[in-house]
Structures are given as C-alpha cells and as structure tokens.
Amino acid sequence: MVEAHDLRKTYGDFEAVRGIDVEVREGEVFGFLGPNGAGKSTTMRMIATVSPPTGGTLRVLGLDPVTDGSRIRARLGVCPQEDTLDLELSVRENLTVYGRFFGMSRADVRARADELLEFVRLTDKAAAKVDDLSGGMKRRLTIARSLVNRPDLLILDEPTTGLDPQARHTLWDQLYRLKHAGVTQILTTHYMDEAEQLCDRLVVMHDGVISALGSPAELIARYSTREVAELRFGVVDHGEYEHQVAGCAERVEVLPDRLLLYADSGEDAVAAVHARGLAPGQVLVRRSTLEDVFLRLTGRTLVD
Ligand SMILES: Nc1ncnc2c1ncn2[C@@H]1O[C@H](COP(=O)(O)OP(=O)(O)OP(=O)(O)O)[C@@H](O)[C@H]1O
Ligand SMILES: [Mg+2]
C-alpha cells in the first residue's frame, strides 16, 4: 500500500524527516508512535500526497505521488491532525459536499452520508452546525468525512488526541470495524495504549528517524523485560539511588520522579531492593509497555 525508501523532508535548512524506510501491507493497521515534533505529520502529509518529499522514493497504492497524485487521492481517506471541517455547513452537508468533490452522484452521496452518520453515531446531529459540536463529535465527523469515498487506505493523524476516554474507545471500535472491512490504516499517535490496541505493526519515530519496527508484542519482547518495578523515594533526586539499586534488576532507568527497574519478575527486583535496606515510599509492579520500549530506544518518555 505504501513503500518508502530513504524518505526525506526538509523545510529550509531543517530536516524534519531524515531518511525513513516504511512498507505498509494491505489490510494492516500500521502505526507511527512518537513524541511532539518527531516528524509524524510531515510523513503523513507526504503519504497523503499533499506535500512532496524532498528526498528518497515513495510509492502509494503502487503509484508515484508526484505524477499520480489525483489518482492516489481518489482512493485515500485522510483525517488530518487538526479538524478542517466547514464550520458554516451542517454536519450532514460536510459529508455531502465532500462527496461531490469525488464526483459521487447526489443519490450516492446522500446514502453514504446517512450510513456514515450512523457509523460515527452522529445521526441525531445531522442538521446541527459544526460549530455547535463538541470536540469529540468534530473528530468523529472528520473521520466520517475521510470515509466518504470508500477509501482503500485511511490515514489518521492522531485520531483520538483531545478525546475523553469513552470517545477514544468508541473510535477504537470504529477503526477496528474498518480494519475488518478490509481498510488498510496508517495512524500516528503518542498514546502507547492506542498503539498497542490498534496497530498490527508500528514504528517508533523520533527526531525524524525510525528507531524500531515490529508488532507491539515483538517490540516489547525485543527492547524490554517482562515486568517493570516502579519505585518512588519521595521528593528526592532519584539519580542518587541509581547506584544503590544497581544489580537488583537487568536494567535501571532514572526518571525525575521515580526509578524503573526492568526485570523478568518485578517482585524479585523489589525484594532485592528491600534486602539492601532501602525503603521506597511507593512501589508499583507492572507489565512492560511500548512506553518502556520508547524510553529504551530514545532515553525519553513519550509525554514529558
Ligand atoms: N511547514 C513547516 N515548516 C517548517 N517546519 C515545519 C513545518 N512543518 C513541520 N515542521 C517542523 O518539522 C518537525 C516535525 O513536525 P511534525 O508536525 O511532522 O511532527 P509530529 O511528529 O507530527 O509532532 P506532533 O506530535 O506535535 O503532531 C517539527 O520540528 C516542526 O517544527
Ligand atoms: Mg503531528
């Protein structure tokens, strides 16, 4: 669906995407996980053929974005990071007007709009002005709009940022249904739980480069341990405890407010810490997540 080799994007003398390789397969949900400024949106805009690459090669749906942009866009659905809905129009008109851009007939567009309003649970808001929708409703409408032309490939740039937990779960469910209907999806997120839930495969991206590729489970197995013990010693410099817990776990990470001890058994690591006479104020043992993968790869947390 997408093939990129050494893909680059330069703005002036700043290189936002610094030579990435990506291959997205038909039917999968492929994620870009990374913090602010990683280059995710820049990459999405290149794949969506609205921003030309400044280096490397890119094929989308087997076509060349430079010469076949309009043929590609006809088969793409794009949900940009910022909602770009027409505030003057009603909810329903936002879908029908958009559908007409794709050359769909009035009857087809009307039926499709009804179907999509149902799908994103906005049927009872069909006549409302977009201005009167909540943030989450606007996001759902943007997603509905990206589906008007029945795309083969859906590009979602931070689909759930700013949504409350319930709205996020509703959206995850909708994206899951689309996957089962055979729609290939590329999404960006800085929520590791979202990446874990939705993505078949994902890349970890930061500072314009990709540092790892795999399924969530593969990445966790490759870059982290089974469990993590989080230790908080109160209002102290946690760096000062690093050497005191050395050897209690396979690996130790120091964060401003806690120590992370990576081990197969978090309980064993905690027991080893206690055996040294140390008494952390708070202890939490949990499974490794993509957040731990990210920390290992970049030395940074996803949401600092
Ligand atoms: N049009 C532009 N002109 C100049 N610099 C830009 C432009 N668009 C993006 N950048 C820069 O490129 C880098 C990557 O931006 P991008 O929007 O791709 O990041 P992102 O991963 O989507 O981040 P976020 O999670 O905040 O959305 C940033 O440093 C940004 O300032
Ligand atoms: Mg972005």
PDB file of C-alpha atoms and ligand atoms in Angstrom, residues 35-42 44-45 81-82 157-158 188 190, ligand 2:
ATOM      1  CA  PRO A  35       6.512  12.463  20.636  1.00  0.00           C
ATOM      2  CA  ASN A  36       5.808  16.032  19.507  1.00  0.00           C
ATOM      3  CA  GLY A  37       7.996  17.089  16.615  1.00  0.00           C
ATOM      4  CA  ALA A  38       9.030  13.543  15.659  1.00  0.00           C
ATOM      5  CA  GLY A  39       8.014  14.085  12.035  1.00  0.00           C
ATOM      6  CA  LYS A  40       4.811  12.036  12.085  1.00  0.00           C
ATOM      7  CA  SER A  41       2.526  14.621  10.464  1.00  0.00           C
ATOM      8  CA  THR A  42       5.188  15.513   7.932  1.00  0.00           C
ATOM      9  CA  MET A  44       1.518  11.565   6.821  1.00  0.00           C
ATOM     10  CA  ARG A  45       1.294  14.604   4.537  1.00  0.00           C
ATOM     11  CA  GLN A  81      -4.333  16.261  12.886  1.00  0.00           C
ATOM     12  CA  GLU A  82      -6.387  19.462  13.038  1.00  0.00           C
ATOM     13  CA  ASP A 157      -3.080  11.710  12.128  1.00  0.00           C
ATOM     14  CA  GLU A 158      -3.646  11.496  15.889  1.00  0.00           C
ATOM     15  CA  THR A 188       0.015   8.345  14.265  1.00  0.00           C
ATOM     16  CA  HIS A 190       1.648   9.485  21.100  1.00  0.00           C
TER      17      HIS A 190
HETATM   18 MG    MG B   2       1.646  15.827  14.163  1.00  0.00          MG
END
